[in-house]
Amino acid sequence: MDDAALIALGAWIAATIRSSTPLLFAVLGETLTQRVGIINLGIEGEMLAGACFGFAVAAGTGNPVLGLLVGAAAGAVLSLGHAALTLVFHANQIGSGLAIWMIGLE
């Protein structure tokens, strides 16, 4: 391999690691919930809602820290909604997770 190909390969590996970090956090969270016996299929929707709300607040206010806090709060609200449905109201975990996912897509 020549130098340009090695540089391109290194840049591709770095971009892959940088892009996969949020998904690894979601996988870690899902692994922990699986260990306690809860199936949460709404993790992707929670991430999407947090990203959308966080971006909207950060772009609107110009404050990225506030956007980060609002994004985390939006994901936490959806996560608490799933927890309330499954633990308090004894709803089906698969159906509840899919409902949270669909809410997060809106």
PDB file of C-alpha atoms in Angstrom:
ATOM      1  CA  MET A   1       0.000   0.000   0.000  1.00  0.00           C
ATOM      2  CA  ASP A   2       1.194   3.460  -0.773  1.00  0.00           C
ATOM      3  CA  ASP A   3       1.109   6.366   1.657  1.00  0.00           C
ATOM      4  CA  ALA A   4      -2.148   7.858   0.355  1.00  0.00           C
ATOM      5  CA  ALA A   5      -3.984   4.551   0.793  1.00  0.00           C
ATOM      6  CA  LEU A   6      -2.683   4.192   4.353  1.00  0.00           C
ATOM      7  CA  ILE A   7      -3.787   7.722   5.216  1.00  0.00           C
ATOM      8  CA  ALA A   8      -7.226   7.078   3.720  1.00  0.00           C
ATOM      9  CA  LEU A   9      -7.506   3.811   5.653  1.00  0.00           C
ATOM     10  CA  GLY A  10      -6.505   5.529   8.893  1.00  0.00           C
ATOM     11  CA  ALA A  11      -9.055   8.295   8.313  1.00  0.00           C
ATOM     12  CA  TRP A  12     -11.749   5.695   7.590  1.00  0.00           C
ATOM     13  CA  ILE A  13     -10.966   3.771  10.794  1.00  0.00           C
ATOM     14  CA  ALA A  14     -11.001   6.994  12.836  1.00  0.00           C
ATOM     15  CA  ALA A  15     -14.356   8.018  11.326  1.00  0.00           C
ATOM     16  CA  THR A  16     -15.786   4.573  12.034  1.00  0.00           C
ATOM     17  CA  ILE A  17     -14.783   4.719  15.698  1.00  0.00           C
ATOM     18  CA  ARG A  18     -16.053   8.299  16.051  1.00  0.00           C
ATOM     19  CA  SER A  19     -19.400   7.457  14.447  1.00  0.00           C
ATOM     20  CA  SER A  20     -19.958   4.246  16.391  1.00  0.00           C
ATOM     21  CA  THR A  21     -19.438   5.719  19.867  1.00  0.00           C
ATOM     22  CA  PRO A  22     -23.088   6.821  20.413  1.00  0.00           C
ATOM     23  CA  LEU A  23     -24.303   3.412  19.281  1.00  0.00           C
ATOM     24  CA  LEU A  24     -21.909   1.716  21.684  1.00  0.00           C
ATOM     25  CA  PHE A  25     -23.393   3.728  24.548  1.00  0.00           C
ATOM     26  CA  ALA A  26     -26.878   2.614  23.485  1.00  0.00           C
ATOM     27  CA  VAL A  27     -25.733  -1.005  23.288  1.00  0.00           C
ATOM     28  CA  LEU A  28     -24.236  -0.748  26.773  1.00  0.00           C
ATOM     29  CA  GLY A  29     -27.491   0.662  28.151  1.00  0.00           C
ATOM     30  CA  GLU A  30     -29.542  -2.042  26.452  1.00  0.00           C
ATOM     31  CA  THR A  31     -27.190  -4.707  27.794  1.00  0.00           C
ATOM     32  CA  LEU A  32     -27.736  -3.442  31.329  1.00  0.00           C
ATOM     33  CA  THR A  33     -31.517  -3.445  30.918  1.00  0.00           C
ATOM     34  CA  GLN A  34     -31.401  -6.952  29.451  1.00  0.00           C
ATOM     35  CA  ARG A  35     -29.485  -8.136  32.520  1.00  0.00           C
ATOM     36  CA  VAL A  36     -32.360  -7.085  34.792  1.00  0.00           C
ATOM     37  CA  GLY A  37     -34.969  -8.655  32.533  1.00  0.00           C
ATOM     38  CA  ILE A  38     -36.397  -5.663  30.663  1.00  0.00           C
ATOM     39  CA  ILE A  39     -36.502  -5.560  26.868  1.00  0.00           C
ATOM     40  CA  ASN A  40     -36.258  -1.978  25.609  1.00  0.00           C
ATOM     41  CA  LEU A  41     -36.770  -1.775  21.865  1.00  0.00           C
ATOM     42  CA  GLY A  42     -37.277   1.985  22.100  1.00  0.00           C
ATOM     43  CA  ILE A  43     -33.617   2.903  22.561  1.00  0.00           C
ATOM     44  CA  GLU A  44     -33.256   4.140  18.989  1.00  0.00           C
ATOM     45  CA  GLY A  45     -36.331   6.351  19.372  1.00  0.00           C
ATOM     46  CA  GLU A  46     -34.983   7.710  22.642  1.00  0.00           C
ATOM     47  CA  MET A  47     -31.694   8.576  20.945  1.00  0.00           C
ATOM     48  CA  LEU A  48     -33.473  10.216  18.000  1.00  0.00           C
ATOM     49  CA  ALA A  49     -35.706  12.314  20.238  1.00  0.00           C
ATOM     50  CA  GLY A  50     -32.741  13.398  22.335  1.00  0.00           C
ATOM     51  CA  ALA A  51     -30.771  14.348  19.235  1.00  0.00           C
ATOM     52  CA  CYS A  52     -33.654  16.307  17.689  1.00  0.00           C
ATOM     53  CA  PHE A  53     -34.537  18.208  20.856  1.00  0.00           C
ATOM     54  CA  GLY A  54     -30.893  18.818  21.692  1.00  0.00           C
ATOM     55  CA  PHE A  55     -30.146  20.178  18.231  1.00  0.00           C
ATOM     56  CA  ALA A  56     -33.242  22.377  18.213  1.00  0.00           C
ATOM     57  CA  VAL A  57     -32.394  23.924  21.573  1.00  0.00           C
ATOM     58  CA  ALA A  58     -28.699  24.328  20.780  1.00  0.00           C
ATOM     59  CA  ALA A  59     -29.450  25.937  17.413  1.00  0.00           C
ATOM     60  CA  GLY A  60     -32.190  28.141  18.839  1.00  0.00           C
ATOM     61  CA  THR A  61     -30.301  29.408  21.860  1.00  0.00           C
ATOM     62  CA  GLY A  62     -26.730  29.169  20.598  1.00  0.00           C
ATOM     63  CA  ASN A  63     -25.813  27.316  23.799  1.00  0.00           C
ATOM     64  CA  PRO A  64     -24.546  23.756  23.123  1.00  0.00           C
ATOM     65  CA  VAL A  65     -24.462  22.867  26.827  1.00  0.00           C
ATOM     66  CA  LEU A  66     -28.152  23.675  27.157  1.00  0.00           C
ATOM     67  CA  GLY A  67     -28.799  21.612  24.040  1.00  0.00           C
ATOM     68  CA  LEU A  68     -26.941  18.676  25.568  1.00  0.00           C
ATOM     69  CA  LEU A  69     -28.965  18.921  28.776  1.00  0.00           C
ATOM     70  CA  VAL A  70     -32.289  19.165  26.932  1.00  0.00           C
ATOM     71  CA  GLY A  71     -31.349  16.247  24.680  1.00  0.00           C
ATOM     72  CA  ALA A  72     -30.479  14.098  27.673  1.00  0.00           C
ATOM     73  CA  ALA A  73     -33.728  15.115  29.372  1.00  0.00           C
ATOM     74  CA  ALA A  74     -35.771  14.219  26.274  1.00  0.00           C
ATOM     75  CA  GLY A  75     -34.214  10.754  26.141  1.00  0.00           C
ATOM     76  CA  ALA A  76     -34.756  10.334  29.872  1.00  0.00           C
ATOM     77  CA  VAL A  77     -38.448  11.282  29.595  1.00  0.00           C
ATOM     78  CA  LEU A  78     -39.049   8.643  26.936  1.00  0.00           C
ATOM     79  CA  SER A  79     -37.083   6.116  28.952  1.00  0.00           C
ATOM     80  CA  LEU A  80     -39.168   6.897  32.032  1.00  0.00           C
ATOM     81  CA  GLY A  81     -42.291   6.483  29.909  1.00  0.00           C
ATOM     82  CA  HIS A  82     -41.164   2.985  28.926  1.00  0.00           C
ATOM     83  CA  ALA A  83     -40.315   2.192  32.546  1.00  0.00           C
ATOM     84  CA  ALA A  84     -43.730   3.381  33.740  1.00  0.00           C
ATOM     85  CA  LEU A  85     -45.552   1.361  31.087  1.00  0.00           C
ATOM     86  CA  THR A  86     -43.670  -1.863  31.783  1.00  0.00           C
ATOM     87  CA  LEU A  87     -43.103  -1.705  35.540  1.00  0.00           C
ATOM     88  CA  VAL A  88     -46.146   0.164  36.858  1.00  0.00           C
ATOM     89  CA  PHE A  89     -48.843  -0.718  34.330  1.00  0.00           C
ATOM     90  CA  HIS A  90     -47.388  -4.153  33.416  1.00  0.00           C
ATOM     91  CA  ALA A  91     -47.643  -3.512  29.673  1.00  0.00           C
ATOM     92  CA  ASN A  92     -46.020  -5.798  27.150  1.00  0.00           C
ATOM     93  CA  GLN A  93     -42.339  -4.859  26.926  1.00  0.00           C
ATOM     94  CA  ILE A  94     -42.113  -5.446  23.173  1.00  0.00           C
ATOM     95  CA  GLY A  95     -45.198  -3.353  22.423  1.00  0.00           C
ATOM     96  CA  SER A  96     -44.157  -0.618  24.820  1.00  0.00           C
ATOM     97  CA  GLY A  97     -40.671  -0.471  23.335  1.00  0.00           C
ATOM     98  CA  LEU A  98     -42.031  -0.239  19.807  1.00  0.00           C
ATOM     99  CA  ALA A  99     -44.455   2.502  20.889  1.00  0.00           C
ATOM    100  CA  ILE A 100     -41.605   4.495  22.433  1.00  0.00           C
ATOM    101  CA  TRP A 101     -39.591   3.978  19.251  1.00  0.00           C
ATOM    102  CA  MET A 102     -42.444   5.310  17.124  1.00  0.00           C
ATOM    103  CA  ILE A 103     -42.938   8.290  19.446  1.00  0.00           C
ATOM    104  CA  GLY A 104     -39.219   9.053  19.121  1.00  0.00           C
ATOM    105  CA  LEU A 105     -39.469   8.978  15.331  1.00  0.00           C
ATOM    106  CA  GLU A 106     -42.139  11.691  15.319  1.00  0.00           C
TER     107      GLU A 106
END
